[in-house]
Amino acid sequence: MSTPTPAGGVEAGRGVDPKRAVPVILFLFVFSLIIDNGFKFVSKSIGDDLGLSASTVSLQATLAGVIIGIGAVVYATLADTFSIRKLLIAAVAMICVGSLVGYVFRTSFEGILAGRIIQTCGLAAAETLYVIYVTKYLRREDQKTYLGFSTAAFQLSLLLGAVASGFIATYVHWTVFFLVPLLCVFALPGVLRKVPRHEVTAGHVDVLGLFLIAVFATCVMLFLQNFVWWWLLPVTAAMVVFVLHIRYGRRAIVDRSFFAEPRYPSMLAVVFVLYSAQLAYMFMFPFLMADLYGLDAGAASLLLAPGYLCAVLVGILSGRIARYLDSKRAITLAICMMILALAGPAVLVEAGTWVFVVSVTLFASGFALIYAPLVSTAIRDIAPEKSGVAIGFYNLTINIAIPLGIAYVAMLIDLSPRFLSWLSLAATEQGEQYANVLWIIAVITTLGLVVYRVSIAALERQDARLGRTDDPAEVTQRPSNTSVSDHTRR
């Protein structure tokens, strides 16, 4: 039987050190991130092989992103009903089955899409359950260390996923990347030996709320495929019903009290805008490198290495950075780094690959810097006992924004806009087209900065009227008492 520990963690079982299971669960966590991010990077190779447009091939990345986001909430709830060991075994099974389906039907995009959806259901479980295990079974003083691994792991997985999929696509064939996830079966003996059994309790999944979010995100992405306007009808209906569900429904996915004060919803708006740009740029990267510089996926992936290694370091040093920069300054600096990372290559799009090495370094480091202060600002006034749900919905917002960003940048690549060509030094038509896409993403990121600064200014005025003396953008430390307290697309 599971028993509470004095430090606030939960013992996995009598006489069993819960840390024994961390390496095997961490392996599945990192492995799943690498596979998920690798398939995003290899989209161009899939499109070239099957003769698909960027918008069409982006579906294998965008639909997977929606599943990851919704899966994080679903598995967090299922972990209260089913053993983490059983959920991990089921995750490995789904990863393998989906990968085999994708490989067997590799000549059909519909078959690839079906395989990716099944595979991602397993990847979502493995990504989420690591954080759940740490927050449930490790002592409070150990949790920050092990949760910190998840932040660095995501940045590193972006690099490893891009490099692995890029080299396989270039020197073997992209379809072989469907076989790489089968390696996760080697983790099963460790799961069976080291992941403890534990007692579970009844849980609740807000099926209606998650269904409405899935309808909203999927229909927006389908609208962006070909601008078929009737897709906006279910988008509008899902949004209206979701608002009513939060307001009047019992045990909705998010507490309506979170929206009573403007801080949480305003930060969600910032998050939605900014994180839509995160993997939009990375999805475009191999297309841009191939069309402007003739680089294959393997060579293009190597250009990402310096940037993501720097992002890992920024994530590791974020605690020390916080000693010198308060949240408002850190968030503003991070967004400015992102804008510069997009505007610079938009002007110098044909100046050389070195421009993009610098760009990716600034871009990835900005996202590594922004996560902690932004989430702390969002939940500052939320009661500790509700912070887990608040962060869960915050992370879900990120995971919905990311595939939408991939969808709109894929649409832009297909449309080849040129109306901002006068802002670039590009000498070719393709250079002008990619410069325009970069400028559009930069404008979207600038909108995120404007929304943030306007929101913070309004919150500061509100605090002044109420006689509060603390900065609404400042970080406040809260107990780590959530099941999905730090899992996100950082």
Coordinates of C-alpha atoms in Angstrom, one line a residue:
M1 CA 0.0 0.0 0.0
S2 CA 1.2 3.5 -0.8
T3 CA 1.9 5.6 2.2
P4 CA 2.8 9.3 2.5
T5 CA 6.3 10.3 3.4
P6 CA 7.2 13.0 5.8
A7 CA 8.7 15.1 3.1
G8 CA 5.5 15.2 1.0
G9 CA 6.4 12.5 -1.5
V10 CA 4.8 9.1 -1.6
E11 CA 6.7 5.9 -1.0
A12 CA 6.3 3.5 -3.9
G13 CA 6.2 0.5 -1.6
R14 CA 7.6 -0.7 1.6
G15 CA 11.3 -1.1 1.5
V16 CA 11.5 0.1 -2.1
D17 CA 13.4 3.2 -3.1
P18 CA 11.2 5.0 -5.7
K19 CA 14.3 6.5 -7.3
R20 CA 15.2 3.1 -8.7
A21 CA 12.5 3.5 -11.4
V22 CA 13.5 7.0 -12.4
P23 CA 16.2 6.1 -15.0
V24 CA 13.9 3.7 -17.0
I25 CA 10.9 6.2 -16.9
L26 CA 13.3 9.1 -17.8
F27 CA 14.6 7.0 -20.7
L28 CA 11.0 6.5 -22.1
F29 CA 10.3 10.2 -21.5
V30 CA 13.4 11.4 -23.5
F31 CA 13.0 8.7 -26.1
S32 CA 9.3 9.7 -26.7
L33 CA 10.3 13.4 -27.1
I34 CA 13.0 12.5 -29.6
I35 CA 10.6 10.5 -31.7
D36 CA 7.9 13.1 -31.6
N37 CA 10.2 16.0 -32.5
G38 CA 12.0 13.8 -35.1
F39 CA 8.8 13.2 -37.1
K40 CA 8.1 17.0 -37.2
F41 CA 11.6 17.6 -38.7
V42 CA 11.3 14.9 -41.3
S43 CA 8.0 16.3 -42.7
K44 CA 9.7 17.6 -45.8
S45 CA 11.2 14.2 -46.7
I46 CA 7.7 12.6 -46.3
G47 CA 6.2 15.3 -48.5
D48 CA 8.9 15.0 -51.2
D49 CA 8.5 11.2 -51.4
L50 CA 4.7 11.1 -51.5
G51 CA 4.3 14.3 -53.6
L52 CA 2.4 16.2 -50.8
S53 CA 2.2 19.9 -50.2
A54 CA 3.6 21.3 -46.9
S55 CA 0.1 21.9 -45.6
T56 CA -1.0 18.3 -46.2
V57 CA 2.1 16.7 -44.8
S58 CA 1.9 18.9 -41.8
L59 CA -1.1 16.9 -40.6
Q60 CA 1.1 14.1 -39.4
A61 CA 2.8 16.7 -37.0
T62 CA -0.2 18.8 -36.1
L63 CA -2.7 16.0 -35.3
A64 CA 0.1 14.4 -33.2
G65 CA 0.6 17.6 -31.4
V66 CA -3.1 17.8 -30.4
I67 CA -3.0 14.2 -29.1
I68 CA 0.1 15.0 -27.0
G69 CA -1.6 18.0 -25.5
I70 CA -4.9 16.2 -24.7
G71 CA -3.0 13.1 -23.7
A72 CA -1.1 15.0 -21.0
V73 CA -4.4 15.7 -19.2
V74 CA -5.9 12.3 -19.9
Y75 CA -3.0 10.3 -18.6
A76 CA -2.6 12.6 -15.6
T77 CA -6.1 11.5 -14.6
L78 CA -5.7 7.9 -15.6
A79 CA -2.7 7.7 -13.3
D80 CA -5.1 8.1 -10.4
T81 CA -7.1 5.1 -11.6
F82 CA -4.6 2.8 -13.1
S83 CA -1.1 1.7 -12.1
I84 CA 1.7 3.8 -13.7
R85 CA 3.4 0.4 -14.5
K86 CA 0.3 -0.7 -16.5
L87 CA 0.1 2.7 -18.3
L88 CA 3.7 2.5 -19.3
I89 CA 3.3 -1.0 -20.7
A90 CA 0.3 0.1 -22.6
A91 CA 2.3 3.1 -23.9
V92 CA 5.1 0.9 -25.2
A93 CA 2.5 -1.3 -26.9
M94 CA 0.8 1.7 -28.7
I95 CA 4.2 3.1 -29.7
C96 CA 5.2 -0.2 -31.3
V97 CA 1.8 -0.9 -33.0
G98 CA 1.6 2.6 -34.4
S99 CA 5.1 2.5 -35.7
L100 CA 4.5 -0.8 -37.4
V101 CA 1.3 0.5 -39.0
G102 CA 3.1 3.5 -40.3
Y103 CA 6.0 1.5 -41.7
V104 CA 3.8 -1.2 -43.3
F105 CA 1.6 1.4 -45.0
R106 CA 4.4 3.9 -45.7
T107 CA 3.4 4.4 -49.3
S108 CA 0.0 5.8 -48.3
F109 CA -0.3 9.1 -46.4
E110 CA -3.5 7.9 -44.8
G111 CA -1.7 4.8 -43.5
I112 CA 1.1 7.0 -42.2
L113 CA -1.4 9.3 -40.5
A114 CA -3.1 6.4 -38.8
G115 CA 0.2 5.0 -37.6
R116 CA 1.3 8.4 -36.3
I117 CA -2.0 8.8 -34.3
I118 CA -1.7 5.4 -32.7
Q119 CA 2.0 5.9 -32.0
T120 CA 1.5 9.3 -30.5
C121 CA -1.1 8.0 -28.1
G122 CA 1.7 6.0 -26.6
L123 CA 4.3 8.8 -26.8
A124 CA 1.9 11.1 -24.9
A125 CA 1.7 8.6 -22.1
A126 CA 5.4 8.1 -21.8
E127 CA 6.1 11.9 -21.9
T128 CA 3.5 12.6 -19.2
L129 CA 4.0 9.7 -16.8
Y130 CA 7.6 10.7 -15.9
V131 CA 6.5 14.0 -14.4
I132 CA 3.5 12.3 -12.6
Y133 CA 5.8 9.6 -11.1
V134 CA 8.3 12.2 -9.8
T135 CA 5.7 14.4 -8.2
K136 CA 3.8 11.4 -6.7
Y137 CA 6.6 9.3 -5.4
L138 CA 9.8 11.3 -4.8
R139 CA 10.5 13.4 -1.7
R140 CA 9.8 17.1 -2.0
E141 CA 13.5 18.0 -1.8
D142 CA 14.3 15.7 -4.7
Q143 CA 11.5 16.8 -7.0
K144 CA 13.0 20.0 -8.3
T145 CA 16.2 18.1 -9.4
Y146 CA 14.3 15.5 -11.3
L147 CA 11.7 17.8 -12.8
G148 CA 14.6 20.0 -13.9
F149 CA 15.6 17.1 -16.1
S150 CA 12.4 17.4 -18.1
T151 CA 13.1 21.0 -19.0
A152 CA 16.6 20.3 -20.3
A153 CA 15.4 17.0 -21.9
F154 CA 12.9 18.8 -24.1
Q155 CA 15.5 21.2 -25.5
L156 CA 17.9 18.3 -26.0
S157 CA 15.2 16.2 -27.7
L158 CA 14.6 18.9 -30.3
L159 CA 18.2 18.6 -31.3
L160 CA 18.5 14.8 -31.1
G161 CA 15.2 14.3 -32.9
A162 CA 16.2 16.6 -35.7
V163 CA 19.7 15.1 -36.1
A164 CA 18.5 11.5 -35.9
S165 CA 15.6 11.8 -38.3
G166 CA 17.6 14.1 -40.6
F167 CA 20.5 11.6 -41.0
I168 CA 18.1 8.6 -41.4
A169 CA 16.1 10.5 -44.0
T170 CA 19.3 11.5 -45.9
Y171 CA 21.5 8.4 -45.7
V172 CA 18.9 5.6 -45.3
H173 CA 15.3 6.5 -45.9
W174 CA 12.7 8.4 -43.8
T175 CA 10.5 5.4 -43.5
V176 CA 13.2 3.7 -41.4
F177 CA 12.5 6.3 -38.7
F178 CA 9.2 4.4 -38.1
L179 CA 11.3 1.4 -36.9
V180 CA 13.4 3.4 -34.4
P181 CA 10.5 3.7 -31.9
L182 CA 10.5 -0.2 -31.7
L183 CA 13.6 0.2 -29.5
C184 CA 11.4 1.2 -26.6
V185 CA 10.6 -2.5 -26.0
F186 CA 14.0 -2.9 -24.4
A187 CA 12.7 -0.7 -21.6
L188 CA 10.0 -3.2 -20.7
P189 CA 12.2 -5.4 -18.4
G190 CA 13.2 -2.3 -16.5
V191 CA 9.6 -1.2 -16.2
L192 CA 8.5 -4.6 -14.9
R193 CA 11.5 -4.8 -12.4
K194 CA 11.7 -1.3 -11.1
V195 CA 8.5 0.6 -11.5
P196 CA 6.6 -0.2 -8.3
R197 CA 3.0 -1.4 -7.9
H198 CA 0.9 1.1 -6.1
E199 CA -2.7 1.5 -4.9
V200 CA -4.9 3.6 -7.0
T201 CA -8.1 5.6 -6.4
A202 CA -11.1 6.6 -8.5
G203 CA -10.4 9.4 -11.0
H204 CA -12.4 11.6 -13.4
V205 CA -11.7 12.6 -17.0
D206 CA -13.6 15.6 -18.4
V207 CA -14.4 13.8 -21.6
L208 CA -16.7 16.6 -22.9
G209 CA -14.1 19.3 -22.2
L210 CA -11.3 17.4 -23.9
F211 CA -13.6 16.5 -26.9
L212 CA -14.5 20.2 -27.4
I213 CA -10.8 21.2 -27.3
A214 CA -10.0 18.5 -29.9
V215 CA -12.8 19.6 -32.2
F216 CA -11.6 23.3 -31.9
A217 CA -7.9 22.6 -32.6
T218 CA -8.5 20.0 -35.3
C219 CA -11.0 22.1 -37.2
V220 CA -8.8 25.2 -37.1
M221 CA -6.0 23.1 -38.6
L222 CA -8.2 21.7 -41.3
F223 CA -9.4 25.2 -42.1
L224 CA -5.8 26.3 -42.6
Q225 CA -5.3 23.5 -45.1
N226 CA -7.3 25.0 -47.9
F227 CA -9.4 27.9 -46.3
V228 CA -12.6 25.9 -46.4
W229 CA -14.7 28.4 -44.5
W230 CA -17.3 25.9 -43.2
W231 CA -14.7 24.4 -40.9
L232 CA -15.1 27.6 -38.8
L233 CA -18.7 26.5 -37.9
P234 CA -17.6 23.7 -35.6
V235 CA -14.7 25.9 -34.4
T236 CA -17.2 28.5 -33.2
A237 CA -19.7 26.0 -31.8
A238 CA -16.9 24.2 -29.9
M239 CA -15.7 27.5 -28.4
V240 CA -19.2 28.6 -27.3
V241 CA -20.0 25.2 -25.8
F242 CA -16.6 25.0 -24.0
V243 CA -17.2 28.4 -22.4
L244 CA -20.6 27.3 -21.2
H245 CA -19.2 24.0 -20.0
I246 CA -16.6 25.7 -17.9
R247 CA -19.1 28.1 -16.5
Y248 CA -21.9 25.7 -15.6
G249 CA -20.5 22.2 -15.9
R250 CA -19.3 20.1 -12.9
R251 CA -15.7 19.0 -12.7
A252 CA -14.8 20.8 -15.9
I253 CA -11.2 20.5 -17.2
V254 CA -10.4 23.9 -15.8
D255 CA -11.9 25.8 -12.8
R256 CA -14.0 28.8 -13.9
S257 CA -12.5 30.7 -10.9
F258 CA -9.2 30.8 -12.8
F259 CA -10.8 33.3 -15.2
A260 CA -12.4 35.5 -12.5
E261 CA -9.2 37.6 -12.3
P262 CA -7.5 38.8 -15.5
R263 CA -3.9 37.5 -14.8
Y264 CA -4.4 33.9 -15.7
P265 CA -6.4 34.3 -18.9
S266 CA -4.2 37.2 -20.1
M267 CA -1.1 35.1 -19.7
L268 CA -2.8 32.2 -21.5
A269 CA -3.3 34.6 -24.4
V270 CA 0.4 35.4 -24.4
V271 CA 1.3 31.7 -24.2
F272 CA -1.0 30.8 -27.1
V273 CA 0.5 33.5 -29.4
L274 CA 4.2 32.9 -28.5
Y275 CA 4.2 29.1 -28.5
S276 CA 2.4 28.9 -31.9
A277 CA 5.7 30.3 -33.3
Q278 CA 8.0 27.8 -31.5
L279 CA 7.8 24.8 -33.8
A280 CA 6.5 26.8 -36.7
Y281 CA 10.0 28.0 -37.3
M282 CA 11.5 24.6 -36.8
F283 CA 9.0 23.0 -39.2
M284 CA 9.9 25.5 -41.8
F285 CA 13.7 25.1 -41.2
P286 CA 14.4 22.0 -43.5
F287 CA 12.2 23.5 -46.3
L288 CA 14.1 26.8 -46.2
M289 CA 17.6 25.1 -46.0
A290 CA 16.7 22.8 -49.0
D291 CA 15.2 25.5 -51.2
L292 CA 17.7 28.3 -50.6
Y293 CA 20.9 26.4 -49.8
G294 CA 20.5 23.0 -51.2
L295 CA 21.0 21.3 -47.9
D296 CA 19.6 17.8 -47.2
A297 CA 17.8 17.0 -43.9
G298 CA 21.0 15.7 -42.3
A299 CA 23.1 18.8 -43.0
A300 CA 20.2 21.1 -42.0
S301 CA 19.8 19.3 -38.7
L302 CA 23.5 20.0 -37.8
L303 CA 22.9 23.7 -38.0
L304 CA 20.5 23.4 -35.1
A305 CA 23.1 21.9 -32.8
P306 CA 24.7 25.1 -31.4
G307 CA 21.4 26.7 -30.8
Y308 CA 19.8 23.9 -28.9
L309 CA 22.9 23.2 -26.9
C310 CA 22.8 26.8 -25.8
A311 CA 19.1 26.4 -24.9
V312 CA 19.9 23.5 -22.7
L313 CA 22.5 25.6 -20.9
V314 CA 20.0 28.4 -20.5
G315 CA 17.5 26.0 -19.0
I316 CA 20.0 24.6 -16.6
L317 CA 21.1 28.2 -15.5
S318 CA 17.6 29.6 -15.4
G319 CA 17.7 29.6 -11.6
R320 CA 20.8 31.7 -11.5
I321 CA 19.5 34.0 -14.2
A322 CA 16.4 34.6 -12.0
R323 CA 18.7 36.2 -9.3
Y324 CA 19.5 39.1 -11.7
L325 CA 16.3 39.4 -13.8
D326 CA 12.8 39.6 -12.3
S327 CA 10.0 37.9 -14.3
K328 CA 8.9 40.9 -16.3
R329 CA 12.5 41.7 -17.5
A330 CA 13.2 38.0 -18.2
I331 CA 10.0 37.5 -20.2
T332 CA 10.5 40.8 -22.2
L333 CA 14.2 39.9 -22.9
A334 CA 13.2 36.4 -24.0
I335 CA 10.5 37.6 -26.4
C336 CA 12.9 40.3 -27.9
M337 CA 15.4 37.5 -28.5
M338 CA 12.8 35.6 -30.4
I339 CA 11.8 38.6 -32.5
L340 CA 15.4 39.4 -33.4
A341 CA 16.0 35.7 -34.2
L342 CA 13.2 35.9 -36.8
A343 CA 13.7 39.4 -38.1
G344 CA 17.5 39.0 -38.6
P345 CA 17.3 36.1 -41.1
A346 CA 14.2 37.7 -42.7
V347 CA 16.4 40.6 -43.8
L348 CA 19.5 38.4 -44.5
V349 CA 17.8 35.3 -45.7
E350 CA 20.4 34.6 -48.4
A351 CA 23.5 35.9 -46.6
G352 CA 24.6 32.4 -45.5
T353 CA 23.8 29.5 -43.2
W354 CA 25.6 31.3 -40.4
V355 CA 22.7 33.7 -40.1
F356 CA 20.4 30.8 -39.2
V357 CA 22.9 29.3 -36.7
V358 CA 22.8 32.6 -34.8
S359 CA 19.0 32.8 -35.3
V360 CA 18.3 29.3 -33.9
T361 CA 20.6 30.1 -30.9
L362 CA 18.7 33.2 -30.0
F363 CA 15.3 31.6 -30.7
A364 CA 15.8 28.4 -28.7
S365 CA 17.5 30.2 -25.8
G366 CA 14.6 32.7 -25.7
F367 CA 12.1 29.9 -25.2
A368 CA 14.3 28.2 -22.6
L369 CA 14.4 31.4 -20.7
I370 CA 10.7 32.3 -20.8
Y371 CA 8.9 29.2 -19.5
A372 CA 9.5 29.5 -15.7
P373 CA 8.8 33.2 -15.3
L374 CA 5.7 33.1 -17.6
V375 CA 4.1 30.2 -15.8
S376 CA 4.9 31.7 -12.4
T377 CA 3.2 35.0 -13.5
A378 CA 0.1 33.1 -14.7
I379 CA -0.5 31.2 -11.5
R380 CA 0.7 33.8 -9.0
D381 CA -2.8 34.3 -7.4
I382 CA -4.1 30.8 -7.8
A383 CA -4.4 28.8 -4.6
P384 CA -1.7 26.1 -4.2
E385 CA -4.3 23.3 -4.1
K386 CA -5.6 24.4 -7.6
S387 CA -2.2 25.1 -9.1
G388 CA -1.9 21.6 -10.6
V389 CA -5.1 22.0 -12.7
A390 CA -4.1 25.5 -13.7
I391 CA -0.7 24.4 -14.9
G392 CA -2.2 21.4 -16.6
F393 CA -4.5 23.7 -18.7
Y394 CA -1.6 26.1 -19.2
N395 CA 0.4 23.3 -20.7
L396 CA -2.5 22.1 -22.7
T397 CA -2.8 25.6 -24.2
I398 CA 0.9 25.3 -25.3
N399 CA 0.3 21.9 -26.8
I400 CA -2.6 23.2 -28.8
A401 CA -0.8 26.3 -29.9
I402 CA 2.2 24.4 -31.3
P403 CA 0.4 22.3 -33.9
L404 CA -1.7 25.3 -34.9
G405 CA 1.6 27.2 -35.5
I406 CA 2.9 24.3 -37.7
A407 CA -0.4 24.4 -39.6
Y408 CA -0.2 28.1 -40.4
V409 CA 3.4 28.1 -41.3
A410 CA 2.8 25.1 -43.7
M411 CA 0.0 27.1 -45.2
L412 CA 2.3 30.1 -45.6
I413 CA 5.0 28.0 -47.3
D414 CA 2.4 26.8 -49.9
L415 CA 1.0 30.3 -50.4
S416 CA 4.5 31.8 -51.0
P417 CA 3.7 35.4 -49.9
R418 CA 5.8 38.2 -51.2
F419 CA 4.1 41.4 -50.0
L420 CA 6.9 42.1 -47.4
S421 CA 9.7 41.6 -49.9
W422 CA 10.8 45.2 -49.6
L423 CA 11.9 44.4 -46.0
S424 CA 14.4 41.8 -47.2
L425 CA 17.8 41.9 -49.0
A426 CA 16.8 38.6 -50.8
A427 CA 17.8 38.6 -54.5
T428 CA 15.7 35.5 -55.6
E429 CA 12.0 34.8 -55.7
Q430 CA 12.3 31.9 -53.2
G431 CA 14.4 34.0 -50.9
E432 CA 11.7 36.7 -50.9
Q433 CA 9.0 34.1 -50.1
Y434 CA 10.8 32.7 -47.1
A435 CA 11.7 36.1 -45.9
N436 CA 8.0 37.0 -45.9
V437 CA 7.1 33.9 -43.9
L438 CA 9.8 34.8 -41.3
W439 CA 8.5 38.4 -41.1
I440 CA 5.0 37.1 -40.5
I441 CA 6.2 34.8 -37.7
A442 CA 8.1 37.8 -36.3
V443 CA 5.0 39.9 -36.4
I444 CA 3.0 37.2 -34.5
T445 CA 5.8 37.0 -31.9
T446 CA 5.8 40.8 -31.6
L447 CA 2.0 40.6 -31.0
G448 CA 2.8 38.3 -28.1
L449 CA 5.1 41.0 -26.6
V450 CA 2.5 43.7 -27.0
V451 CA -0.2 41.5 -25.3
Y452 CA 2.2 40.7 -22.5
R453 CA 3.3 44.3 -21.8
V454 CA -0.3 45.7 -22.0
S455 CA -1.5 42.9 -19.7
I456 CA 1.2 43.5 -17.1
A457 CA 0.7 47.3 -17.2
A458 CA -3.0 46.7 -16.5
L459 CA -2.3 44.3 -13.7
E460 CA 0.2 46.7 -12.1
R461 CA -2.5 49.5 -12.2
Q462 CA -5.0 47.1 -10.7
D463 CA -2.5 46.1 -7.9
A464 CA -1.8 49.8 -7.2
R465 CA -5.6 50.5 -6.8
L466 CA -5.9 47.5 -4.4
G467 CA -2.9 48.6 -2.4
R468 CA -0.7 45.6 -3.3
T469 CA 3.0 46.3 -3.3
D470 CA 4.4 43.2 -5.1
D471 CA 5.1 43.0 -8.8
P472 CA 2.5 40.9 -10.6
A473 CA 5.2 39.7 -12.9
E474 CA 7.3 38.4 -10.1
V475 CA 7.9 34.7 -9.4
T476 CA 6.3 33.2 -6.3
Q477 CA 7.3 29.8 -5.1
R478 CA 4.6 27.3 -4.7
P479 CA 4.6 23.8 -3.3
S480 CA 5.1 21.1 -5.9
N481 CA 1.9 19.2 -5.3
T482 CA 0.7 18.5 -8.8
S483 CA 0.7 15.5 -11.0
V484 CA 1.6 17.4 -14.1
S485 CA 3.4 20.3 -12.6
D486 CA 6.2 20.9 -15.1
H487 CA 5.4 19.1 -18.3
T488 CA 5.2 21.2 -21.3
R489 CA 6.6 22.2 -24.7
R490 CA 9.2 24.5 -23.1

